CSV table of C-alpha atoms and ligand atoms in Angstrom, one decimal:
chain,number,residue,atom,x,y,z
A,1,MET,CA,56.9,13.7,-11.4
A,2,ALA,CA,55.4,11.5,-8.7
A,3,SER,CA,52.7,9.1,-9.8
A,4,THR,CA,49.1,9.4,-8.6
A,5,ALA,CA,49.7,6.5,-6.2
A,6,GLU,CA,52.9,8.0,-4.8
A,7,ARG,CA,51.2,11.3,-4.2
A,8,LEU,CA,48.4,9.6,-2.2
A,9,LEU,CA,50.9,7.5,-0.3
A,10,ALA,CA,52.8,10.6,0.7
A,11,ARG,CA,49.6,12.4,1.8
A,12,ILE,CA,48.7,9.3,4.0
A,13,HIS,CA,52.2,9.2,5.5
A,14,ASP,CA,52.2,12.9,6.2
A,15,ARG,CA,48.7,12.7,7.7
A,16,GLN,CA,47.6,15.2,5.1
A,17,ALA,CA,45.1,12.7,3.5
A,18,ARG,CA,41.4,13.6,4.1
A,19,VAL,CA,39.6,10.3,4.9
A,20,GLY,CA,36.0,9.4,4.7
A,21,VAL,CA,34.0,6.6,6.4
A,22,VAL,CA,30.6,5.8,4.9
A,23,GLY,CA,28.3,4.1,7.4
A,24,LEU,CA,28.9,5.1,11.1
A,25,GLY,CA,27.6,1.9,12.8
A,26,TYR,CA,29.3,-0.7,14.9
A,27,VAL,CA,32.1,-0.9,12.3
A,28,GLY,CA,32.3,2.6,10.9
A,29,LEU,CA,32.3,4.7,14.0
A,30,PRO,CA,35.2,2.9,15.8
A,31,LEU,CA,37.2,3.1,12.5
A,32,ALA,CA,36.5,6.8,12.0
A,33,VAL,CA,37.5,7.5,15.6
A,34,GLU,CA,40.7,5.4,15.2
A,35,PHE,CA,41.7,7.3,12.0
A,36,ALA,CA,41.0,10.7,13.7
A,37,ARG,CA,42.9,9.7,16.9
A,38,ASN,CA,45.9,8.9,14.7
A,39,GLY,CA,46.0,12.3,13.1
A,40,LEU,CA,43.9,12.0,10.0
A,41,THR,CA,41.1,14.5,9.2
A,42,THR,CA,38.1,12.2,9.1
A,43,ILE,CA,34.6,12.8,7.8
A,44,GLY,CA,31.9,10.3,8.5
A,45,ILE,CA,29.0,10.0,6.1
A,46,ASP,CA,25.7,8.4,7.2
A,47,LEU,CA,22.1,8.6,6.1
A,48,ASP,CA,20.9,8.4,9.7
A,49,GLU,CA,20.7,12.0,10.8
A,50,ARG,CA,20.6,11.0,14.5
A,51,LYS,CA,24.0,9.3,14.2
A,52,VAL,CA,25.4,12.3,12.3
A,53,GLU,CA,24.1,14.7,14.9
A,54,ALA,CA,25.4,12.6,17.8
A,55,VAL,CA,28.9,12.5,16.4
A,56,ASN,CA,28.9,16.3,15.8
A,57,GLN,CA,27.5,16.8,19.3
A,58,ARG,CA,30.6,14.7,20.5
A,59,GLU,CA,28.5,11.8,21.7
A,60,SER,CA,28.9,8.0,21.2
A,61,TYR,CA,26.1,5.6,20.5
A,62,ILE,CA,28.3,2.5,20.1
A,63,PRO,CA,29.3,0.9,23.5
A,64,ASP,CA,32.9,0.1,22.3
A,65,VAL,CA,33.5,3.8,21.6
A,66,THR,CA,33.7,6.0,24.6
A,67,PRO,CA,32.2,9.5,24.5
A,68,ALA,CA,35.6,10.8,25.6
A,69,ASP,CA,37.1,9.3,22.3
A,70,VAL,CA,34.5,11.0,20.2
A,71,ARG,CA,34.8,14.3,22.1
A,72,ALA,CA,38.6,14.3,21.8
A,73,SER,CA,38.5,13.7,18.0
A,74,VAL,CA,35.8,16.3,17.4
A,75,ASP,CA,37.4,18.9,19.7
A,76,ALA,CA,40.7,18.4,17.9
A,77,GLY,CA,38.9,19.3,14.6
A,78,ARG,CA,39.7,15.8,13.2
A,79,LEU,CA,36.2,14.2,13.2
A,80,THR,CA,33.0,15.5,11.7
A,81,ALA,CA,29.9,13.8,10.3
A,82,THR,CA,27.5,14.6,7.6
A,83,THR,CA,24.6,13.1,5.6
A,84,ASP,CA,25.9,14.9,2.5
A,85,TYR,CA,27.9,12.8,0.0
A,86,GLY,CA,29.0,16.1,-1.6
A,87,VAL,CA,32.0,16.1,0.8
A,88,ALA,CA,33.4,13.1,-1.1
A,89,ALA,CA,34.7,15.5,-3.7
A,90,GLY,CA,37.2,16.7,-1.2
A,91,LEU,CA,38.2,13.3,0.2
A,92,ASP,CA,41.3,11.3,-0.6
A,93,THR,CA,40.0,8.0,0.7
A,94,ILE,CA,36.7,6.4,1.6
A,95,ASN,CA,36.0,3.3,3.6
A,96,ILE,CA,32.5,1.8,3.0
A,97,CYS,CA,31.0,0.2,6.2
A,98,VAL,CA,27.3,-0.2,5.3
A,99,PRO,CA,25.1,-3.2,6.2
A,100,THR,CA,25.0,-6.4,4.1
A,101,PRO,CA,21.9,-8.3,5.3
A,102,LEU,CA,20.2,-11.3,3.8
A,103,ARG,CA,16.9,-11.2,2.0
A,104,LYS,CA,14.1,-13.4,3.3
A,105,THR,CA,15.2,-15.9,0.6
A,106,LYS,CA,18.7,-16.0,2.2
A,107,ASP,CA,20.1,-14.2,-0.9
A,108,PRO,CA,22.6,-11.3,-0.4
A,109,ASP,CA,21.0,-7.9,-0.1
A,110,MET,CA,23.5,-5.6,-1.9
A,111,SER,CA,21.2,-2.6,-1.9
A,112,TYR,CA,23.2,-0.7,0.8
A,113,ILE,CA,26.5,-1.2,-1.0
A,114,VAL,CA,25.0,-0.2,-4.4
A,115,SER,CA,23.4,2.9,-2.9
A,116,ALA,CA,26.6,4.0,-1.2
A,117,VAL,CA,28.8,3.3,-4.3
A,118,GLU,CA,26.4,5.1,-6.6
A,119,LYS,CA,26.7,8.2,-4.5
A,120,ILE,CA,30.5,7.9,-4.2
A,121,ALA,CA,30.8,7.4,-8.0
A,122,ALA,CA,29.3,10.8,-8.6
A,123,HIS,CA,32.3,12.4,-6.8
A,124,LEU,CA,35.0,9.9,-7.7
A,125,HIS,CA,38.2,11.8,-8.8
A,126,PRO,CA,41.7,10.7,-9.9
A,127,GLY,CA,44.0,9.6,-7.1
A,128,MET,CA,41.1,8.5,-4.8
A,129,LEU,CA,41.2,5.3,-2.8
A,130,ILE,CA,38.0,3.4,-2.1
A,131,VAL,CA,38.0,0.5,0.3
A,132,LEU,CA,35.0,-1.8,0.9
A,133,GLU,CA,34.7,-3.2,4.4
A,134,SER,CA,31.2,-4.7,4.5
A,135,THR,CA,31.2,-8.5,4.7
A,136,THR,CA,30.2,-9.9,1.3
A,137,TYR,CA,30.6,-12.7,-1.2
A,138,PRO,CA,33.9,-13.2,-3.1
A,139,GLY,CA,33.8,-11.1,-6.2
A,140,THR,CA,31.7,-8.2,-4.9
A,141,THR,CA,34.5,-5.6,-5.2
A,142,GLU,CA,35.6,-6.5,-8.7
A,143,GLU,CA,32.2,-7.6,-10.2
A,144,LEU,CA,29.9,-5.1,-8.6
A,145,VAL,CA,31.7,-2.1,-7.1
A,146,GLN,CA,34.5,-1.7,-9.7
A,147,PRO,CA,32.2,-1.4,-12.8
A,148,MET,CA,30.0,1.1,-11.0
A,149,LEU,CA,33.1,3.3,-10.2
A,150,GLU,CA,34.7,2.8,-13.6
A,151,ALA,CA,31.5,3.9,-15.4
A,152,GLY,CA,32.6,7.5,-15.2
A,153,GLY,CA,35.7,6.7,-17.3
A,154,LEU,CA,38.4,6.3,-14.6
A,155,GLU,CA,40.3,2.9,-14.4
A,156,ALA,CA,40.7,1.1,-11.1
A,157,GLY,CA,44.3,0.4,-10.1
A,158,VAL,CA,45.5,3.2,-12.5
A,159,ASP,CA,43.4,6.4,-12.1
A,160,PHE,CA,41.9,5.5,-8.8
A,161,PHE,CA,42.5,2.7,-6.3
A,162,LEU,CA,40.1,0.1,-5.0
A,163,ALA,CA,40.5,-2.6,-2.3
A,164,PHE,CA,38.5,-4.9,0.0
A,165,SER,CA,39.4,-5.2,3.7
A,166,PRO,CA,37.2,-7.2,5.9
A,167,GLU,CA,36.2,-5.8,9.2
A,168,ARG,CA,36.8,-8.2,12.1
A,169,VAL,CA,35.5,-6.1,15.1
A,170,ASP,CA,34.1,-8.1,18.0
A,171,PRO,CA,31.7,-5.8,19.8
A,172,GLY,CA,32.1,-6.0,23.6
A,173,ASN,CA,35.5,-7.6,23.4
A,174,PRO,CA,37.7,-5.8,26.0
A,175,ARG,CA,41.0,-7.2,24.6
A,176,PHE,CA,40.7,-6.8,20.9
A,177,ASN,CA,39.6,-3.6,19.1
A,178,THR,CA,40.0,-1.8,15.7
A,179,HIS,CA,43.6,-0.9,16.7
A,180,ASN,CA,45.0,-4.3,17.6
A,181,VAL,CA,43.1,-6.8,15.3
A,182,PRO,CA,45.3,-7.4,12.2
A,183,LYS,CA,43.7,-6.0,9.0
A,184,VAL,CA,43.6,-8.2,5.9
A,185,VAL,CA,43.8,-6.1,2.6
A,186,GLY,CA,43.5,-7.1,-1.0
A,187,GLY,CA,43.5,-4.5,-3.8
A,188,VAL,CA,42.7,-4.3,-7.5
A,189,GLY,CA,46.3,-4.3,-8.5
A,190,GLU,CA,49.5,-3.9,-6.4
A,191,ALA,CA,49.2,-0.1,-6.0
A,192,SER,CA,45.6,-0.4,-4.5
A,193,THR,CA,46.8,-3.0,-2.0
A,194,ARG,CA,49.8,-0.9,-1.0
A,195,LEU,CA,47.7,2.3,-0.6
A,196,ALA,CA,45.0,0.5,1.4
A,197,ALA,CA,47.7,-1.1,3.6
A,198,ALA,CA,49.3,2.4,4.2
A,199,LEU,CA,45.9,3.9,5.1
A,200,TYR,CA,45.2,1.2,7.7
A,201,ALA,CA,48.8,1.3,9.0
A,202,THR,CA,48.1,4.8,10.3
A,203,ALA,CA,45.6,3.3,12.8
A,204,VAL,CA,46.0,-0.5,13.0
A,205,GLU,CA,49.0,-2.4,14.4
A,206,THR,CA,49.3,-5.2,11.8
A,207,ILE,CA,48.4,-5.3,8.1
A,208,VAL,CA,48.1,-8.6,6.2
A,209,PRO,CA,48.2,-8.0,2.4
A,210,VAL,CA,46.6,-10.8,0.2
A,211,SER,CA,46.7,-11.2,-3.5
A,212,SER,CA,43.3,-9.8,-4.5
A,213,PRO,CA,40.0,-8.4,-3.2
A,214,ARG,CA,38.4,-11.8,-3.8
A,215,ALA,CA,40.9,-13.5,-1.5
A,216,ALA,CA,40.3,-10.8,1.2
A,217,GLU,CA,36.5,-11.3,0.8
A,218,MET,CA,37.0,-15.1,1.2
A,219,VAL,CA,39.1,-14.7,4.3
A,220,LYS,CA,36.3,-13.1,6.2
A,221,LEU,CA,33.8,-15.7,5.0
A,222,LEU,CA,36.2,-18.5,6.0
A,223,GLU,CA,36.5,-17.0,9.5
A,224,ASN,CA,32.8,-16.6,10.0
A,225,THR,CA,31.9,-20.0,8.4
A,226,PHE,CA,34.4,-21.6,10.7
A,227,ARG,CA,32.6,-20.2,13.7
A,228,MET,CA,29.1,-21.0,12.4
A,229,VAL,CA,30.0,-24.6,11.6
A,230,ASN,CA,31.8,-25.2,14.9
A,231,ILE,CA,28.9,-23.7,16.8
A,232,GLY,CA,26.6,-26.0,14.8
A,233,LEU,CA,28.8,-29.0,15.8
A,234,VAL,CA,28.7,-28.2,19.5
A,235,ASN,CA,25.0,-27.5,19.4
A,236,GLU,CA,24.5,-30.9,17.9
A,237,ILE,CA,26.8,-32.4,20.6
A,238,ALA,CA,24.6,-30.6,23.2
A,239,LEU,CA,21.4,-32.1,21.8
A,240,MET,CA,23.2,-35.5,21.7
A,241,CYS,CA,24.4,-35.1,25.4
A,242,ASP,CA,20.8,-34.3,26.4
A,243,ARG,CA,19.6,-37.5,24.9
A,244,LEU,CA,22.5,-39.6,26.3
A,245,GLY,CA,22.1,-38.1,29.8
A,246,LEU,CA,25.5,-36.3,29.7
A,247,ASP,CA,26.3,-32.7,30.6
A,248,VAL,CA,27.7,-31.0,27.5
A,249,TRP,CA,29.3,-28.2,29.6
A,250,GLU,CA,31.3,-30.7,31.6
A,251,VAL,CA,32.4,-32.4,28.4
A,252,VAL,CA,33.5,-29.2,26.6
A,253,ASN,CA,35.2,-27.8,29.7
A,254,ALA,CA,37.2,-31.1,30.1
A,255,ALA,CA,38.0,-31.3,26.4
A,256,LYS,CA,39.4,-27.8,26.3
A,257,THR,CA,42.1,-28.8,28.7
A,258,LYS,CA,43.8,-30.5,25.8
A,259,PRO,CA,46.7,-28.1,25.0
A,260,PHE,CA,46.6,-28.6,21.2
A,261,GLY,CA,44.2,-29.5,18.4
A,262,PHE,CA,41.0,-28.4,20.2
A,263,MET,CA,39.3,-25.1,20.4
A,264,PRO,CA,36.2,-24.8,22.6
A,265,PHE,CA,32.9,-23.6,21.2
A,266,TYR,CA,29.8,-23.4,23.4
A,267,PRO,CA,26.2,-24.3,22.7
A,268,GLY,CA,23.4,-21.9,23.2
A,269,PRO,CA,19.8,-20.9,22.1
A,270,GLY,CA,20.8,-20.2,18.5
A,271,LEU,CA,23.0,-17.9,16.5
A,272,GLY,CA,22.7,-14.1,16.7
A,273,GLY,CA,24.3,-10.9,15.5
A,274,HIS,CA,24.8,-9.3,12.1
A,275,CYS,CA,27.6,-11.7,11.1
A,276,ILE,CA,27.7,-15.4,12.0
A,277,PRO,CA,24.0,-16.3,11.1
A,278,ILE,CA,24.3,-14.3,7.8
A,279,ASP,CA,27.7,-14.2,6.3
A,280,PRO,CA,28.1,-18.0,5.5
A,281,PHE,CA,25.0,-17.7,3.3
A,282,TYR,CA,26.7,-15.1,1.2
A,283,LEU,CA,29.4,-17.7,0.5
A,284,SER,CA,26.9,-20.5,-0.2
A,285,TRP,CA,24.9,-18.2,-2.5
A,286,LYS,CA,28.1,-17.6,-4.5
A,287,ALA,CA,29.3,-21.2,-4.4
A,288,LYS,CA,25.9,-22.4,-5.8
A,289,GLN,CA,26.3,-20.1,-8.8
A,290,TYR,CA,29.4,-22.2,-9.6
A,291,GLY,CA,27.5,-25.5,-9.2
A,292,PHE,CA,29.1,-26.1,-5.8
A,293,GLU,CA,26.9,-27.4,-2.9
A,294,PRO,CA,28.3,-26.0,0.4
A,295,ARG,CA,27.1,-28.8,2.6
A,296,PHE,CA,28.7,-27.8,5.9
A,297,ILE,CA,27.0,-24.4,5.8
A,298,GLU,CA,23.6,-25.7,5.1
A,299,LEU,CA,23.8,-28.4,7.7
A,300,ALA,CA,25.1,-26.0,10.4
A,301,GLY,CA,22.4,-23.6,9.4
A,302,GLN,CA,19.8,-26.3,10.0
A,303,VAL,CA,21.2,-27.4,13.4
A,304,ASN,CA,21.7,-23.8,14.7
A,305,GLY,CA,18.2,-22.8,13.4
A,306,ALA,CA,16.7,-25.6,15.5
A,307,MET,CA,18.2,-24.4,18.7
A,308,PRO,CA,15.4,-21.9,19.6
A,309,HIS,CA,13.0,-24.8,19.3
A,310,ALA,CA,15.2,-27.0,21.5
A,311,THR,CA,15.3,-24.2,24.1
A,312,VAL,CA,11.5,-24.0,24.1
A,313,ASP,CA,11.3,-27.8,24.5
A,314,LYS,CA,13.7,-27.5,27.5
A,315,ILE,CA,11.6,-24.8,29.1
A,316,ALA,CA,8.4,-26.9,28.5
A,317,ASP,CA,10.2,-30.0,30.0
A,318,ALA,CA,11.3,-28.0,33.0
A,319,LEU,CA,7.8,-26.6,33.7
A,320,ASN,CA,6.4,-30.1,33.2
A,321,VAL,CA,8.5,-31.4,36.1
A,322,GLN,CA,6.7,-28.8,38.2
A,323,LYS,CA,3.4,-30.0,36.7
A,324,LYS,CA,2.9,-26.7,34.8
A,325,ALA,CA,2.0,-26.2,31.2
A,326,LEU,CA,3.7,-23.7,28.9
A,327,ASN,CA,0.3,-22.4,28.0
A,328,GLY,CA,-0.3,-19.7,30.5
A,329,ALA,CA,3.1,-20.0,32.2
A,330,ARG,CA,4.8,-16.7,33.2
A,331,VAL,CA,8.3,-16.9,31.6
A,332,MET,CA,11.0,-14.3,32.1
A,333,ILE,CA,13.6,-14.2,29.4
A,334,LEU,CA,16.9,-13.2,30.9
A,335,GLY,CA,19.1,-11.6,28.2
A,336,ILE,CA,17.7,-10.5,24.9
A,337,ALA,CA,20.9,-9.1,23.3
A,338,TYR,CA,22.5,-11.7,21.1
A,339,LYS,CA,25.6,-12.0,23.2
A,340,ARG,CA,27.1,-11.2,26.6
A,341,ASP,CA,27.5,-7.6,27.7
A,342,ILE,CA,26.3,-5.9,24.5
A,343,ASP,CA,23.1,-4.2,23.5
A,344,ASP,CA,22.8,-5.5,20.0
A,345,LEU,CA,19.4,-7.3,19.2
A,346,ARG,CA,20.1,-8.1,15.5
A,347,GLU,CA,19.2,-11.7,14.7
A,348,SER,CA,19.1,-12.4,18.4
A,349,PRO,CA,17.8,-16.0,19.1
A,350,SER,CA,16.1,-14.6,22.2
A,351,LEU,CA,13.6,-12.9,20.0
A,352,ASP,CA,12.9,-16.2,18.2
A,353,VAL,CA,12.5,-18.1,21.5
A,354,MET,CA,10.1,-15.4,22.7
A,355,GLY,CA,8.1,-15.7,19.5
A,356,LEU,CA,7.8,-19.5,19.9
A,357,LEU,CA,6.9,-19.2,23.6
A,358,HIS,CA,4.3,-16.5,22.8
A,359,ARG,CA,2.7,-18.8,20.1
A,360,LYS,CA,2.4,-21.6,22.7
A,361,GLY,CA,0.6,-19.3,25.1
A,362,ALA,CA,3.3,-18.3,27.6
A,363,GLN,CA,3.1,-14.8,29.2
A,364,LEU,CA,6.4,-13.1,28.7
A,365,CYS,CA,8.6,-10.5,30.3
A,366,TYR,CA,12.3,-10.0,30.0
A,367,SER,CA,15.3,-8.7,31.9
A,368,ASP,CA,18.3,-7.3,30.2
A,369,PRO,CA,20.6,-4.7,31.8
A,370,HIS,CA,21.7,-3.5,28.3
A,371,VAL,CA,18.3,-3.3,26.6
A,372,PRO,CA,15.9,-1.1,28.6
A,373,THR,CA,13.0,-1.5,26.2
A,374,LEU,CA,11.8,-3.8,23.4
A,375,ALA,CA,9.6,-2.4,20.7
A,376,GLY,CA,6.6,-4.6,19.7
A,377,ARG,CA,7.7,-4.6,16.1
A,378,SER,CA,10.9,-6.3,17.0
A,379,TRP,CA,9.3,-9.6,17.9
A,380,ILE,CA,6.3,-11.9,17.0
A,381,GLY,CA,4.4,-11.0,20.1
A,382,GLY,CA,4.0,-7.5,18.8
A,383,TYR,CA,3.7,-5.7,22.1
A,384,ASP,CA,6.1,-3.3,23.7
A,385,LEU,CA,8.1,-4.5,26.7
A,386,ALA,CA,10.4,-2.9,29.3
A,387,SER,CA,13.2,-4.7,31.1
A,388,THR,CA,12.2,-6.1,34.4
A,389,PRO,CA,14.7,-5.8,37.2
A,390,ILE,CA,15.9,-9.0,38.9
A,391,THR,CA,14.6,-8.8,42.5
A,392,SER,CA,13.0,-11.3,44.9
A,393,ALA,CA,9.6,-9.6,44.2
A,394,THR,CA,9.8,-9.8,40.4
A,395,LEU,CA,11.1,-13.3,40.5
A,396,ALA,CA,8.2,-14.4,42.8
A,397,ASP,CA,5.9,-13.4,40.0
A,398,VAL,CA,7.2,-15.8,37.3
A,399,ASP,CA,7.0,-19.5,36.8
A,400,CYS,CA,10.3,-19.8,35.0
A,401,VAL,CA,13.4,-17.7,34.1
A,402,ALA,CA,15.2,-18.7,30.9
A,403,ILE,CA,18.8,-17.5,30.8
A,404,LEU,CA,19.4,-16.9,27.1
A,405,THR,CA,22.3,-14.4,27.3
A,406,ASP,CA,24.7,-14.5,30.3
A,407,HIS,CA,25.4,-10.8,30.9
A,408,SER,CA,27.9,-10.3,33.6
A,409,ALA,CA,25.9,-7.5,35.3
A,410,VAL,CA,23.2,-9.9,36.3
A,411,ASP,CA,22.9,-10.8,40.0
A,412,TYR,CA,22.8,-14.6,39.6
A,413,GLY,CA,22.9,-15.1,43.4
A,414,THR,CA,19.5,-13.4,43.8
A,415,LEU,CA,18.3,-15.2,40.7
A,416,VAL,CA,19.2,-18.7,42.0
A,417,ALA,CA,17.8,-17.9,45.5
A,418,ALA,CA,14.5,-16.4,44.4
A,419,ALA,CA,13.5,-17.9,41.0
A,420,PRO,CA,11.2,-20.9,41.3
A,421,LEU,CA,12.6,-22.5,38.1
A,422,ILE,CA,15.5,-21.7,35.8
A,423,VAL,CA,16.5,-22.9,32.4
A,424,ASP,CA,20.1,-22.1,31.7
A,425,THR,CA,21.2,-22.2,28.1
A,426,ARG,CA,24.6,-20.6,28.7
A,427,ASP,CA,26.1,-22.4,31.7
A,428,ALA,CA,25.7,-19.2,33.7
A,429,ILE,CA,25.0,-21.1,36.9
A,430,LYS,CA,27.9,-23.4,37.7
A,431,GLU,CA,26.8,-25.1,40.9
A,432,PRO,CA,24.2,-27.8,40.4
A,433,GLN,CA,20.8,-26.7,41.8
A,434,PRO,CA,17.6,-28.7,42.1
A,435,HIS,CA,15.6,-26.1,40.1
A,436,VAL,CA,18.2,-25.3,37.4
A,437,PHE,CA,17.8,-27.1,34.1
A,438,LYS,CA,20.6,-26.8,31.6
A,439,LEU,CA,20.5,-27.0,27.8
A,440,GLY,CA,22.5,-30.1,26.8
A,441,ALA,CA,22.3,-31.7,30.3
A,442,PRO,CA,20.1,-34.1,32.2
A,443,PRO,CA,17.3,-32.6,34.3
A,444,PRO,CA,18.4,-32.1,38.0
A,445,ALA,CA,15.2,-33.0,39.7
A,446,TYR,CA,15.3,-36.5,38.1
A,447,ALA,CA,19.0,-36.9,38.7
A,448,GLU,CA,18.5,-40.0,40.9
A,449,THR,CA,15.7,-41.8,39.0
A,450,TRP,CA,16.2,-40.5,35.5
A,451,GLN,CA,17.7,-43.1,33.0
A,452,PRO,CA,19.1,-42.5,29.5
A,453,MET,CA,16.8,-43.9,26.9
A,454,ASP,CA,17.5,-47.7,26.4
A,455,ILE,CA,18.3,-47.7,22.7
A,456,SER,CA,19.2,-51.4,22.6
A,457,ARG,CA,15.5,-52.2,22.2
A,458,HIS,CA,15.5,-50.2,18.9
A,459,VAL,CA,18.6,-51.8,17.4
A,460,ALA,CA,17.8,-54.6,15.1
B,1,NAD,N1,28.9,-5.4,13.8
B,1,NAD,C1,29.8,-6.3,13.7
B,1,NAD,O1,30.2,-6.9,14.7
B,1,NAD,C2,30.6,-6.6,12.4
B,1,NAD,C3,31.8,-7.3,12.4
B,1,NAD,C4,32.5,-7.5,11.3
B,1,NAD,C5,31.9,-7.1,10.1
B,1,NAD,N2,30.7,-6.4,10.0
B,1,NAD,C6,30.2,-6.0,8.7
B,1,NAD,O2,30.4,-4.6,8.6
B,1,NAD,C7,29.3,-4.1,7.9
B,1,NAD,C8,28.6,-3.0,8.7
B,1,NAD,O3,28.1,-3.6,9.9
B,1,NAD,P1,27.7,-2.7,11.1
B,1,NAD,O4,27.5,-3.7,12.2
B,1,NAD,O5,28.6,-1.6,11.3
B,1,NAD,O6,26.2,-2.1,10.6
B,1,NAD,P2,25.4,-0.9,11.3
B,1,NAD,O7,24.0,-1.2,10.9
B,1,NAD,O8,25.8,-0.8,12.8
B,1,NAD,O9,25.9,0.4,10.6
B,1,NAD,C9,25.7,0.6,9.3
B,1,NAD,C10,25.5,2.1,9.1
B,1,NAD,O10,25.4,2.4,7.7
B,1,NAD,C11,24.5,3.4,7.5
B,1,NAD,N3,24.1,3.4,6.1
B,1,NAD,C12,23.3,2.5,5.5
B,1,NAD,N4,23.2,2.8,4.2
B,1,NAD,C13,24.0,3.8,4.0
B,1,NAD,C14,24.3,4.6,2.8
B,1,NAD,N5,23.8,4.3,1.6
B,1,NAD,N6,25.1,5.7,2.9
B,1,NAD,C15,25.6,6.0,4.2
B,1,NAD,N7,25.3,5.3,5.3
B,1,NAD,C16,24.5,4.2,5.2
B,1,NAD,C17,23.4,3.1,8.5
B,1,NAD,O11,22.6,4.2,8.8
B,1,NAD,C18,24.2,2.6,9.7
B,1,NAD,O12,24.6,3.7,10.6
B,1,NAD,C19,28.4,-5.2,7.5
B,1,NAD,O13,28.7,-5.7,6.2
B,1,NAD,C20,28.7,-6.3,8.6
B,1,NAD,O14,28.5,-7.6,8.1
B,1,NAD,C21,30.0,-6.2,11.2
């Protein structure tokens, strides 16, 4: 007689397995659609009724998922959504894609995972495969999730199967998506790894098995820590270039012509998104429990955390050249999503910059083609705002435009022609202009007379 694992394997291969995705956000919805597109009957479970209703109404609320994709899957009878965990009783597999934020103290907030696993545990049955995808500290799957699921008497790796597989989606990336980004998988025991790999192989091109859930958890944190530390390094180089009278953009662009041993990272107004500013602190929290001080993470966190302040200093310096004070200045923030061509505001440094400017008395408006409105509760100013279009008339009404996110839909020609003053933190404007100040570069208006600080006087 076939073992429990073999039966599930056969059901996955034959596309008979009924799969569940818990959490239908930026990660979960694309995954659910990809499973459904590849022939698996997929049920999404989310506590947010609006998302559930949208999926069932054949709509998409995630920019990377087209409405046509959702429509095709729903119409084929392969994708439905519900708020009711009761459906888990009839599922063969469940992927958990719920948020993993940080508490104010920078400790991991496991409450979403705990809540989802509690509800899944109530319907866990023999032969089921559970895969955690939420980014988290090494040990979460075995130390937190496994005991909760085993409390009902079933054993992981024997009666049911459990794995961790980090999500690597890059929202807004036109080249890489759920289907063609390799999937790392580490299970509790060999059978769990094999089953999770088989599940993903239905929808993802390349599977990379590793030896354990802890290894898979660490892979994701290495990837995101790598980005965070390198962004911290280039942000520090930007501040250094500013002081030395060099243009960091020129330096990075020339450095990246080296065909080996260098990978470009770019400075900016600070870290944003649900991953890079947060995930490395999951790792440092865990490392500290073992008496290990993760110095790179802490240092990069400090440098990156100072970038909104450096941006505000740059805006103040630019206004100063035009004999204007920040207090009372009308500043337009261009781009409030945390990165180019997406609508995601989570941890966006633009909101920090706006808060700092507001505290110094600036009058703020913003323009973002992807974010039509900003609720007052989302930022320190506390008042609602709506995106201002970029026109000669609106630009005539501001003292300074600060480019914090370089969306490609923005008309930079009109901006350069009509704005009285621009602070560019993203190198969105390539040609030097007398009224464009760049983060990490000397001020244009002083180009002829400005001198780097003479540090020889300070050296003993
Ligand atoms: N967004 C990214 O670019 C990205 C990339 C890689 C990894 N991740 C990781 O993936 C995980 C999910 O991130 P996301 O961006 O998709 O988050 P999200 O906020 O877009 O989506 C999470 C969804 O989970 C739902 N939810 C919360 N608690 C629930 C529960 N108990 N039961 C059912 N549904 C619940 C929410 O309503 C929401 O729809 C996080 O751990 C994140 O770090 C995100």
